[in-house]
Coordinates of C-alpha atoms in Angstrom, one line a residue:
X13 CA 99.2 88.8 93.9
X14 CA 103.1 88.5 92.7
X15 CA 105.7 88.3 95.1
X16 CA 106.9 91.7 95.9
X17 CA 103.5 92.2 97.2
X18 CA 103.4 89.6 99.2
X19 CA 106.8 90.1 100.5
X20 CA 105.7 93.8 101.0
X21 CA 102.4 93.2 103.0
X22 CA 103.6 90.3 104.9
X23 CA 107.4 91.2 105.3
X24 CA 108.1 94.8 104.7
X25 CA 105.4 96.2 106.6
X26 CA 105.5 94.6 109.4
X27 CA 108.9 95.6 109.7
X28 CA 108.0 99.9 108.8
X29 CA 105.4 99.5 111.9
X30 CA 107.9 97.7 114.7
X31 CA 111.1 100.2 113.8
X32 CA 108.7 103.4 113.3
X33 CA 106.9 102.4 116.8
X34 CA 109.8 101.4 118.4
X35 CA 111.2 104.6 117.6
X36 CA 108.7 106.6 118.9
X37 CA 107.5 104.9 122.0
X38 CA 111.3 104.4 123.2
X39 CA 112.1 108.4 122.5
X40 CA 108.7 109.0 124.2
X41 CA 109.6 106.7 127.7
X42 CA 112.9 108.2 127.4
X43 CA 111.8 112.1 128.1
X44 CA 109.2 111.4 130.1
X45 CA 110.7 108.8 132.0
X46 CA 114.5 110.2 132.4
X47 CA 114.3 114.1 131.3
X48 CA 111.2 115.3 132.4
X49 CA 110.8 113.5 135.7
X50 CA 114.2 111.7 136.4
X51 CA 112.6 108.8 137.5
X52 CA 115.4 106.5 138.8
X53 CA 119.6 107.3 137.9
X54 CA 120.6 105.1 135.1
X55 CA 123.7 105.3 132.8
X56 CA 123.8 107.7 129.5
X57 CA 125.3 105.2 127.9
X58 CA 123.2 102.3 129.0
X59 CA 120.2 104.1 128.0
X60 CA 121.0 106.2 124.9
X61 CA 123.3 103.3 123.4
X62 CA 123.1 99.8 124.5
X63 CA 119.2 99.3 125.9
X64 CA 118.0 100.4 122.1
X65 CA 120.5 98.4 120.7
X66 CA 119.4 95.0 122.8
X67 CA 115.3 95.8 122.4
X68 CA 115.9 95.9 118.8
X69 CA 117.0 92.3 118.5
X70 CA 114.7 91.0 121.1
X71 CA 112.1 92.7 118.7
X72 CA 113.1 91.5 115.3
X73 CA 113.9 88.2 117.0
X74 CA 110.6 87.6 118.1
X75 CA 108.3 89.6 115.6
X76 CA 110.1 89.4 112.3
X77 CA 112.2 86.2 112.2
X78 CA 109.2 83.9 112.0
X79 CA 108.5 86.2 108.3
X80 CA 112.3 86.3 107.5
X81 CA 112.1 82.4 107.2
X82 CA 109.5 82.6 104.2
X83 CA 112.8 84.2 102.4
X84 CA 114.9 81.6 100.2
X85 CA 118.4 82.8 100.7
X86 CA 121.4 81.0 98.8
X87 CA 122.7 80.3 102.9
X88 CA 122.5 81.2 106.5
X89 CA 125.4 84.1 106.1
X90 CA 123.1 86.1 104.1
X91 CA 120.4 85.1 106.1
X92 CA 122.6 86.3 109.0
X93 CA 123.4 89.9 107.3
X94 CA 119.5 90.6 106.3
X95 CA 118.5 90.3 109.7
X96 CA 121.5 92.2 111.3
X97 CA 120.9 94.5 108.7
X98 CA 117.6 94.8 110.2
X99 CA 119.0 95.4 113.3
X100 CA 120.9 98.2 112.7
X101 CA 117.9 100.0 110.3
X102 CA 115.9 100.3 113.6
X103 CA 119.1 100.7 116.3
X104 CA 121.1 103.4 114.2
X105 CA 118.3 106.0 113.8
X106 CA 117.4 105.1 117.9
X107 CA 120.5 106.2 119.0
X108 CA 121.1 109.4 116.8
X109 CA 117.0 109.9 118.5
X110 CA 118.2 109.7 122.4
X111 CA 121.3 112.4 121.6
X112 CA 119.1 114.8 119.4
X113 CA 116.3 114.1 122.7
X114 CA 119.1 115.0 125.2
X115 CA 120.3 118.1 123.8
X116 CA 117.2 119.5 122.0
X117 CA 114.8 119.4 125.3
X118 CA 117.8 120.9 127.5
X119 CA 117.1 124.5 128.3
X120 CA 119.3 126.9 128.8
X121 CA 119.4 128.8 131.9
X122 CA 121.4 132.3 132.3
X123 CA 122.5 132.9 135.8
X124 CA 125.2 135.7 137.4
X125 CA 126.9 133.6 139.7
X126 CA 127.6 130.5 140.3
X127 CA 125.5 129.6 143.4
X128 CA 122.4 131.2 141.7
X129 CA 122.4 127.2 139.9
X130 CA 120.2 125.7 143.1
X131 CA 117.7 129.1 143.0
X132 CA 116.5 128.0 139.5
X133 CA 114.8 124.9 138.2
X134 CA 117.5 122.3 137.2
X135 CA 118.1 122.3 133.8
X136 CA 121.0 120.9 131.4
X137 CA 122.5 124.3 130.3
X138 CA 123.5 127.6 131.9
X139 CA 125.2 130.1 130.6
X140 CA 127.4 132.5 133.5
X141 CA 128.5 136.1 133.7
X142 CA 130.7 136.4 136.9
X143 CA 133.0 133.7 137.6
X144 CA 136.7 133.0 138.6
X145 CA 137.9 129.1 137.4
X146 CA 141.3 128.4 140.2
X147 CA 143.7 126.4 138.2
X148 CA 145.4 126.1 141.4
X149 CA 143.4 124.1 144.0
X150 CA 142.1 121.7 141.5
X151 CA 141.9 117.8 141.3
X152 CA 143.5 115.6 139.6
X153 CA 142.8 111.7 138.7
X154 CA 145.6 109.9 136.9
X155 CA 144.0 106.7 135.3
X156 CA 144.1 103.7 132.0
X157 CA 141.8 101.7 130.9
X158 CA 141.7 98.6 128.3
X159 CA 139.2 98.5 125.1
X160 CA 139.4 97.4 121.3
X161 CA 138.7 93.8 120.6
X162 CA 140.8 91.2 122.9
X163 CA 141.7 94.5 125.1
X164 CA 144.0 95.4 122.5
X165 CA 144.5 99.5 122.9
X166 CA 145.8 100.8 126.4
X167 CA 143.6 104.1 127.2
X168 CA 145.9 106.7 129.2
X169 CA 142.8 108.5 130.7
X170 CA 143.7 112.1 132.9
X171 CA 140.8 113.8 134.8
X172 CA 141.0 117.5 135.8
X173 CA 138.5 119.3 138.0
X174 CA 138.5 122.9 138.4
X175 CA 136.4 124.6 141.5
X176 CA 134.2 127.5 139.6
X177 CA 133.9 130.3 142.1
X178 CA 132.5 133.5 142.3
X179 CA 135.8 135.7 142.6
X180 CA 139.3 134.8 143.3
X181 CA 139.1 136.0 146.8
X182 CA 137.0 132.9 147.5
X183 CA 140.2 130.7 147.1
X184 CA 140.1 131.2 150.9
X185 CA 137.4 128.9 151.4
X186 CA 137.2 125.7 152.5
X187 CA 134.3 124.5 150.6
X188 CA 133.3 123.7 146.8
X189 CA 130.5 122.6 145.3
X190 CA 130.5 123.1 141.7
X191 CA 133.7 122.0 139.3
X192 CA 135.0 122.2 135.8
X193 CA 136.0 118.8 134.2
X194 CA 138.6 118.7 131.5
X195 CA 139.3 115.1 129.7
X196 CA 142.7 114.3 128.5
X197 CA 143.2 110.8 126.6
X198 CA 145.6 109.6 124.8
X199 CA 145.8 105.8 123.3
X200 CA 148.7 103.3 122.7
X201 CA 149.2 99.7 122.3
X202 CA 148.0 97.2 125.0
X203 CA 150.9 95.2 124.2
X204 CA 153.7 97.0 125.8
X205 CA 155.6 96.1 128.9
X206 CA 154.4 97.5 132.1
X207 CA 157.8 99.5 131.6
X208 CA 156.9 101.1 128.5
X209 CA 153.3 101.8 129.6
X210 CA 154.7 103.7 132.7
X211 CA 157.2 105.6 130.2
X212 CA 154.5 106.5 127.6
X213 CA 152.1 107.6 130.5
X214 CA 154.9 109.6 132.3
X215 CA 155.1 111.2 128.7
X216 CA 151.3 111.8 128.2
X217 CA 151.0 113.5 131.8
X218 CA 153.6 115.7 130.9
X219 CA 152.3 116.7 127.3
X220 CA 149.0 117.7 129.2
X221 CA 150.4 119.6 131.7
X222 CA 151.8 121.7 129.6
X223 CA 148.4 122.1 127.8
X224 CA 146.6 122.9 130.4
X225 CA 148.5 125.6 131.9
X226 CA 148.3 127.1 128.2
X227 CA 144.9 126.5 127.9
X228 CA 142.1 130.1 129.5
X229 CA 139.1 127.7 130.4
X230 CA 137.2 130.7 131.3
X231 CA 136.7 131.6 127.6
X232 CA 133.9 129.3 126.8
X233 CA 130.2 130.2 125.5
X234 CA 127.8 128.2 127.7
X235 CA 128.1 125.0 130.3
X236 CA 126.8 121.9 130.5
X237 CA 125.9 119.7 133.4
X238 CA 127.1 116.1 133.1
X239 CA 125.3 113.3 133.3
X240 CA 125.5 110.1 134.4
X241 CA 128.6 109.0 133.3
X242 CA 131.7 107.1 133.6
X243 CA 132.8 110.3 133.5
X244 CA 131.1 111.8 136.1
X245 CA 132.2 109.4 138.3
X246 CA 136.1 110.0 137.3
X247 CA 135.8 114.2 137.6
X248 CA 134.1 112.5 141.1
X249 CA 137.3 110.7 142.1
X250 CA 139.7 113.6 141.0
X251 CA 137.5 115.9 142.9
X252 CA 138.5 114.0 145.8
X253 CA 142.1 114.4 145.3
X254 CA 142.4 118.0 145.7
X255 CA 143.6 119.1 149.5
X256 CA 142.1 122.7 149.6
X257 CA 138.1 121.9 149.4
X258 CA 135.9 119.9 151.4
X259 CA 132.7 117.6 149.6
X260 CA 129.9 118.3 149.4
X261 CA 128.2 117.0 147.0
X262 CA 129.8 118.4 143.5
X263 CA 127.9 119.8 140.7
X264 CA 130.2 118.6 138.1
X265 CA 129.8 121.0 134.8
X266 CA 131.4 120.3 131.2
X267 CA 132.2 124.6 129.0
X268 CA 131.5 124.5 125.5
X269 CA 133.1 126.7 122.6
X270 CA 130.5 127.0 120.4
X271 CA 126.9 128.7 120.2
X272 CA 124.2 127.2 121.8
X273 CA 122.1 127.1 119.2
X274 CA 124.8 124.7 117.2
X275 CA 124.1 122.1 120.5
X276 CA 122.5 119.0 118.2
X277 CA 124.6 119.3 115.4
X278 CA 123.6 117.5 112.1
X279 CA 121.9 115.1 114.5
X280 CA 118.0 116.0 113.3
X281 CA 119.5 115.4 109.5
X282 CA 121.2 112.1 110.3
X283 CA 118.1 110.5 112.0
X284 CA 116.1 111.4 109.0
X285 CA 119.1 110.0 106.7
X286 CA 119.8 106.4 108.6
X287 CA 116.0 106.1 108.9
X288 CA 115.4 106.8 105.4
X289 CA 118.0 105.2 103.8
X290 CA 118.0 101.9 106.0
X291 CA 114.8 101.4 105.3
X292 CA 115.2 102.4 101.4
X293 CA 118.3 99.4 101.4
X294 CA 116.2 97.0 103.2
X295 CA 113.5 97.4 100.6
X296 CA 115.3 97.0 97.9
X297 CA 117.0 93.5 99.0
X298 CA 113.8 92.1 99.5
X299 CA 112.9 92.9 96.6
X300 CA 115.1 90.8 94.9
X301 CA 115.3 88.1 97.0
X302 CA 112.4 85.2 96.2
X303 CA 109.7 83.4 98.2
X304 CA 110.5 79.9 99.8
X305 CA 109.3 77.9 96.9
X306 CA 106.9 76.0 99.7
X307 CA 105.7 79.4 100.9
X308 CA 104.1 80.7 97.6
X309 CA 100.9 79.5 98.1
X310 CA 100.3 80.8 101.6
X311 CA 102.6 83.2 103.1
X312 CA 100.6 83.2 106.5
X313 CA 102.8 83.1 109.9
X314 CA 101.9 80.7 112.6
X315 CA 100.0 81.9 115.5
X316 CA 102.1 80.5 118.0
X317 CA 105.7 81.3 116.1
X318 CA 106.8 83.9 118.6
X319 CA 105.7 81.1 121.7
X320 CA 108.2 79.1 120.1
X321 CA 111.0 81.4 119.2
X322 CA 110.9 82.2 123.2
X323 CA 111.3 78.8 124.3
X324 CA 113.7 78.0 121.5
X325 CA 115.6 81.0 123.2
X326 CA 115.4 80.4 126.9
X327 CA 115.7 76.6 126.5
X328 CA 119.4 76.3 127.4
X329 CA 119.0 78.7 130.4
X330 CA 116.6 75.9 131.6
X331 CA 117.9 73.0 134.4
X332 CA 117.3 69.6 132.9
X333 CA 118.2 66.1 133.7
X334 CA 121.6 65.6 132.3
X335 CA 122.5 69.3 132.3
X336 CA 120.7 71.0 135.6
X337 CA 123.6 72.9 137.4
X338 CA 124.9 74.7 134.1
X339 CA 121.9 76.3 132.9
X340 CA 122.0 77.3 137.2
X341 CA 125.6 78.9 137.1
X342 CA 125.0 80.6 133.6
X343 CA 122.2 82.2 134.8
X344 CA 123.1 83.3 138.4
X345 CA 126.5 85.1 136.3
X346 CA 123.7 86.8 134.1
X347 CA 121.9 88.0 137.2
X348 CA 124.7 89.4 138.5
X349 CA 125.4 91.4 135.4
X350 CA 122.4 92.7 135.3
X351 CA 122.6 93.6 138.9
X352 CA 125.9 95.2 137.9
X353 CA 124.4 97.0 135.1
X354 CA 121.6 98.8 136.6
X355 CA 123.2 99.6 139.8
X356 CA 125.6 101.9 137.2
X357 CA 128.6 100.0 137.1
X358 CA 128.6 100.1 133.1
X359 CA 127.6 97.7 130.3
X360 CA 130.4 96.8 128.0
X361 CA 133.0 97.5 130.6
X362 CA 133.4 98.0 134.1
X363 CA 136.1 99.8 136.1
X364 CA 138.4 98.4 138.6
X365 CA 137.5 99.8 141.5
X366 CA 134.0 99.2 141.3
X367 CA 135.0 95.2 140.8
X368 CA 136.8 95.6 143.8
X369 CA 134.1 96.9 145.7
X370 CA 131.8 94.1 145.3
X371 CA 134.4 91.2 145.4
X372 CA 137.1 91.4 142.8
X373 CA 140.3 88.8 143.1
X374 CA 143.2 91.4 144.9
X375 CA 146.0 89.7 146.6
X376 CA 146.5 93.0 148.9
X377 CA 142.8 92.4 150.2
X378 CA 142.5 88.7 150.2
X379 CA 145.8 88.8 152.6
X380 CA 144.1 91.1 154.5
X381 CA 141.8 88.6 155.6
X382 CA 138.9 88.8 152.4
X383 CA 139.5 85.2 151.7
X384 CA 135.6 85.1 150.3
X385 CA 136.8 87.1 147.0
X386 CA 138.2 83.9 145.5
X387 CA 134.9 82.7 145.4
X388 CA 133.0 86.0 144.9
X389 CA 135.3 86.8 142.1
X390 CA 134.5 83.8 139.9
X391 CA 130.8 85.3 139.7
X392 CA 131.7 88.7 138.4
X393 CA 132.7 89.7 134.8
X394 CA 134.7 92.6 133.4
X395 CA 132.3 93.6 130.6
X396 CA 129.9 92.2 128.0
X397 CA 132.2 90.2 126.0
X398 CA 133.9 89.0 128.9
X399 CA 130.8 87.2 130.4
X400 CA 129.3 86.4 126.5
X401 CA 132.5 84.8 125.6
X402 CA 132.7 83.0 129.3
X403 CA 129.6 81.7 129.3
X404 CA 129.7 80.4 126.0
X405 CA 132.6 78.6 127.0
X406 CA 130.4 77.4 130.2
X407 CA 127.7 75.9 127.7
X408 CA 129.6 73.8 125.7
X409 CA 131.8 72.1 128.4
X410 CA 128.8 71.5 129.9
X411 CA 127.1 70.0 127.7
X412 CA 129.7 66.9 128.1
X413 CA 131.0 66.9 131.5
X414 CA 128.0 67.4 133.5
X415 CA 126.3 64.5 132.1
X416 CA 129.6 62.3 133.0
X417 CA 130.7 63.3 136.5
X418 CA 126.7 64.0 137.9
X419 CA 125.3 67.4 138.8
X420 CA 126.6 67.2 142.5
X421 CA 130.2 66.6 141.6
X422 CA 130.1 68.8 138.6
X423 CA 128.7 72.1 140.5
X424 CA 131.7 71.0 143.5
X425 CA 133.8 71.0 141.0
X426 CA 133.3 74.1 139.2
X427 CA 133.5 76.0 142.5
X428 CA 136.8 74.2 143.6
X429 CA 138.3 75.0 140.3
X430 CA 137.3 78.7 140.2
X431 CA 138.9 79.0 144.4
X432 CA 142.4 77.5 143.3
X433 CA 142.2 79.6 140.0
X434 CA 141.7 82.7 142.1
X435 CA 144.8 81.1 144.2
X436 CA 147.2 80.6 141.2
X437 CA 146.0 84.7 140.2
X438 CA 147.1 85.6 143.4
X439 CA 150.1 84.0 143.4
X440 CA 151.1 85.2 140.4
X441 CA 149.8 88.4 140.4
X442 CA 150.7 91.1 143.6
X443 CA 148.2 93.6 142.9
X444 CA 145.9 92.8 140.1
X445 CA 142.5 93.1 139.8
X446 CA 140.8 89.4 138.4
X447 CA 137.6 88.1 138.1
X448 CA 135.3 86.2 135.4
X449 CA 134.5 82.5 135.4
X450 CA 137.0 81.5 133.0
X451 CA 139.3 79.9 135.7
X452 CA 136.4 77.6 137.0
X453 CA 135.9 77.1 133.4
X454 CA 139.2 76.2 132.8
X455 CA 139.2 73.8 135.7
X456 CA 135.6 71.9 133.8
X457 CA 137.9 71.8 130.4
X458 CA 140.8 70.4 132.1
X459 CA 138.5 67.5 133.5
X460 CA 137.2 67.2 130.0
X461 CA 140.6 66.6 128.4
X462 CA 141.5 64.3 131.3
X463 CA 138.4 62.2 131.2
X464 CA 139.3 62.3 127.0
X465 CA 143.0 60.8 127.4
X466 CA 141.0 58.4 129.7
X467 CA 138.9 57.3 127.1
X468 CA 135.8 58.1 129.0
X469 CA 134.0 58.8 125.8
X470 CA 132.8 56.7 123.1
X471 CA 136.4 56.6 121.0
X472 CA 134.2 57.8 117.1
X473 CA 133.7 61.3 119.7
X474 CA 136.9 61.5 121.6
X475 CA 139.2 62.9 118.4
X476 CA 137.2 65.4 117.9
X477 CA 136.2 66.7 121.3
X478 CA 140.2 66.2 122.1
X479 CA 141.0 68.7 119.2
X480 CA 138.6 71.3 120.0
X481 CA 139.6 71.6 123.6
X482 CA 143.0 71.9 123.1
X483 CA 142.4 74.7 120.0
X484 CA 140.2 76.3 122.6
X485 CA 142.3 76.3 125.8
X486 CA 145.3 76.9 123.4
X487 CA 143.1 79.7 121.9
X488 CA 142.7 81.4 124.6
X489 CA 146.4 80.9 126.8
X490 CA 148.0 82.4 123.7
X491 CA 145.4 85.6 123.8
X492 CA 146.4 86.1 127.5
X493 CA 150.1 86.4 126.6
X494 CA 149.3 89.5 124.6
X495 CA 148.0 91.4 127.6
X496 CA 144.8 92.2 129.9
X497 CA 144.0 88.6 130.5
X498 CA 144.7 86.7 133.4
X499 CA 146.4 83.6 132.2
X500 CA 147.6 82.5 135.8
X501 CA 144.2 82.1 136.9
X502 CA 143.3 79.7 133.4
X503 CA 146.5 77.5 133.9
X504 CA 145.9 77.2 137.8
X505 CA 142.3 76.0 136.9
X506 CA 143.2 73.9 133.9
X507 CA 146.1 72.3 136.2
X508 CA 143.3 71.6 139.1
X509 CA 140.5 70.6 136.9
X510 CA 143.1 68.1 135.0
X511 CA 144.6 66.5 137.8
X512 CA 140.8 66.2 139.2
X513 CA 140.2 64.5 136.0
X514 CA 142.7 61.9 136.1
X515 CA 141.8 61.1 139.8
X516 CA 137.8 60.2 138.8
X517 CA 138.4 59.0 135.0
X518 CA 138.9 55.6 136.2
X519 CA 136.0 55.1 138.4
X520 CA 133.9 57.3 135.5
X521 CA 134.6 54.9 132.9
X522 CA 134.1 51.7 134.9
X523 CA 130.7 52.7 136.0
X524 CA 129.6 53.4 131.9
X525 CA 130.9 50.2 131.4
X526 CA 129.2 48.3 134.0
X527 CA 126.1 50.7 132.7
X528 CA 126.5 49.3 129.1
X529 CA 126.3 45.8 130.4

């Protein structure tokens, strides 16, 4: 049997069965689970996006890496873009699947008026002969955001909600329940001043305004109920900002221009065309890349190779002697997330006033007597970068410092760091929202640079540890002086953790001396 054929057999199939079944059983939980019987409320974009995205490395991770291996590649950044490649052959086509699945199983519903919505099943669609949409009693929420990598665009974000009523006489009322969202956005650097920001948005409100008092939103082919959304939650907040209405719990509806029967798209034709051609790609690589010389003879996969790649994973988040309360406070942030994440907060990013709900850093509040949020704050994360890129930062320092200063003093420590960070933000800052780890972190790689100068380490290792904390903290101070960073919590917990450092070097390095004897 020549190569191809093995690599096909043992490689390439494999793979065709894990992204075809993947495919079909996630698309399958997905309607039954979340269409059909709306099992439990969880985010579009967390289920349609992200999820898919995350089981599909935890798939090929486990299932295909082990047969990846048998593959001689010239080094590990090919290595690294036949896997990801991998990835995205099986994530791609998932997503496009979940927005064809959202739309395609929605039904359309035609009803007269407006309240006839709760005498019919719930569906997704509705189209709607008598209506009156008041542009005068409406809601309005006036909000920004941060995205791009290193929070570099500033989102100017404008949520209208308009009541839907049956006739314009009901303007009388005193109760709403179902509203018309419109989204305005507009996006500039996250560079500027606070001035110019202010200037720019002063600008984008009044650009808008204009629009929509131009703009007949009762010209619009069918509606559509939205989801579960950071959006919903917005049009939910500007709902609450109009003075002529009282809640009750709003149906919030989205109008569409176009026919109904346009609804997916090109969506059905992309699936096919990502699946198709991924997999066509893939094929073709392996075919032209060789067998492990060693591997020729017998291209079988050890039994116990996925046992292994789990514990090779979840090694790290392990307590050990030497390095116990890291792996503790990496994975009590992760929890957290996760909490964060299922309870609908968001995935990559969450918003401001949810942070503050469950113990954000705010000056106002903590003055008001919430003195826990300097400690609670330290625990929560803005997004999925923000905790990666924190706790990888967490890990490293670790690694060294714990070992040094004992797991008793090292978890003390990292809390007392992460309080006087939150301080420093505070002081700085008179009504920004903070949180993340990085402060406490900040206060460990201040220690380590202290115990460094103090020549606490063996001198062959102090160089080069020296170097690398200082492009790191240096790194990172010189990202938060472009914006959306708190740099006064990093410098208070650098400046704590140092001075800390200087204080226990001495009696550090006298007792590995005395050890060494």
């Amino acid at each position: 049997m020549n190569d191809f054929s093995k690599k096909f057999k043992v490689i390439y199939l494999p793979f065709l069965a894990i992204t075809i079944s993947f495919i079909v059983t996630y698309s399958f939980l997905h309607w039954l689970l979340f269409i059909k019987f709306e099992a439990f409320p969880i985010r579009e974009m967390f289920l349609n996006f992200w999820l898919p995205a995350g089981l599909s490395c935890i798939l090929l991770y486990f299932f295909l890496r082990s047969r990846i291996k048998l593959l001689k590649f010239k080094d590990d950044n090919k290595s690294f873009f036949f896997q990801f490649l991998a990835v995205l052959v099986i994530t791609i086509p998932t997503i496009i699947a979940q927005e064809y699945l959202t739309t395609a199983t929605g039904k359309l519903t035609p009803i007269k008026t407006i309240s006839e919505i709760q005498k019919h099943e719930k569906t997704k669609y509705y189209t709607l002969q008598k209506f009156y949409i008041d542009k005068k009693n409406i809601g309005v929420l006036n909000t920004s955001d941060v995205s791009g990598k290193n929070n570099e665009h500033f989102d100017m974000l404008i949520y209208v909600a308009m009541p839907i009523l049956e006739k314009s006489r009901d303007t009388s009322k005193y109760e709403c329940k179902y509203w018309l969202g419109k989204k305005y956005k507009s996006q500039i650097s996250n560079h500027f001043s606070d001035t110019e920001k202010q200037i720019r948005f002063k600008e984008f409100a009044e650009t808008t305004e204009q629009e929509f008092k131009h703009t007949d939103f009762s010209q619009f082919t069918y509606l559509e109920l939205i989801g579960n959304t950071d959006d919903h939650d917005s049009f939910n907040e500007a709902i609450e900002q109009n003075t002529q209405y009282d809640l009750n719990k709003p149906i919030l509806l989205e109008a569409h221009q176009e026919p109904f029967e346009n609804r997916n798209g090109e969506k059905l034709s992309w699936f096919f065309g990502t699946l198709g051609g991924g997999l066509f790609i893939w094929l073709i690589i392996l075919a032209f890349t060789k067998l492990q010389p060693q591997k020729k003879k017998s291209a079988k996969i050890k039994k116990n190779s996925t046992i292994e790649s789990l514990k090779e994973t979840f090694d790290y988040l392990i307590p050990r002697e030497g390095f116990y309360i890291t792996p503790i406070l990496i994975n009590i942030n992760l929890i957290v997330f996760i909490i964060m994440v299922f309870a609908g907060f968001g995935f990559i990013s969450f918003k401001g006033k949810d942070l503050l709900e469950i113990g954000a850093n705010f000056k106002p509040l903590v003055a008001d007597g919430q003195w826990w949020r300097l400690l609670t704050s330290v625990f929560l994360h803005g997004g999925l970068m923000h905790l990666i890129s924190n706790m990888f930062g967490l890990y490293i320092v670790g690694l060294f410092v714990e070992p040094i200063v004992g797991k008793t003093k090292y978890f003390l420590i990292y809390l007392s760091t992460g309080i006087l960070a939150s301080l420093s933000s505070i002081g700085w800052h008179e009504a920004t929202v903070s949180v993340g780890a990085s402060g406490a972190i900040f206060g460990l790689y201040g220690i380590f640079i202290a115990l460094l100068l103090f020549k606490v380490f063996p001198p062959q290792l102090s160089k080069a540890f020296l170097s690398f904390s200082l492009i790191f903290v240096g790194y990172n101070l010189l990202m938060g002086l472009m914006g959306g960073i708190d740099n006064a919590a990093h410098i208070g917990g650098l400046l704590s953790g140092f001075i800390i450092g200087c204080f226990i070097a001495p009696q550090l390095k006298e007792q590995i001396e005395f050890d060494n004897e």
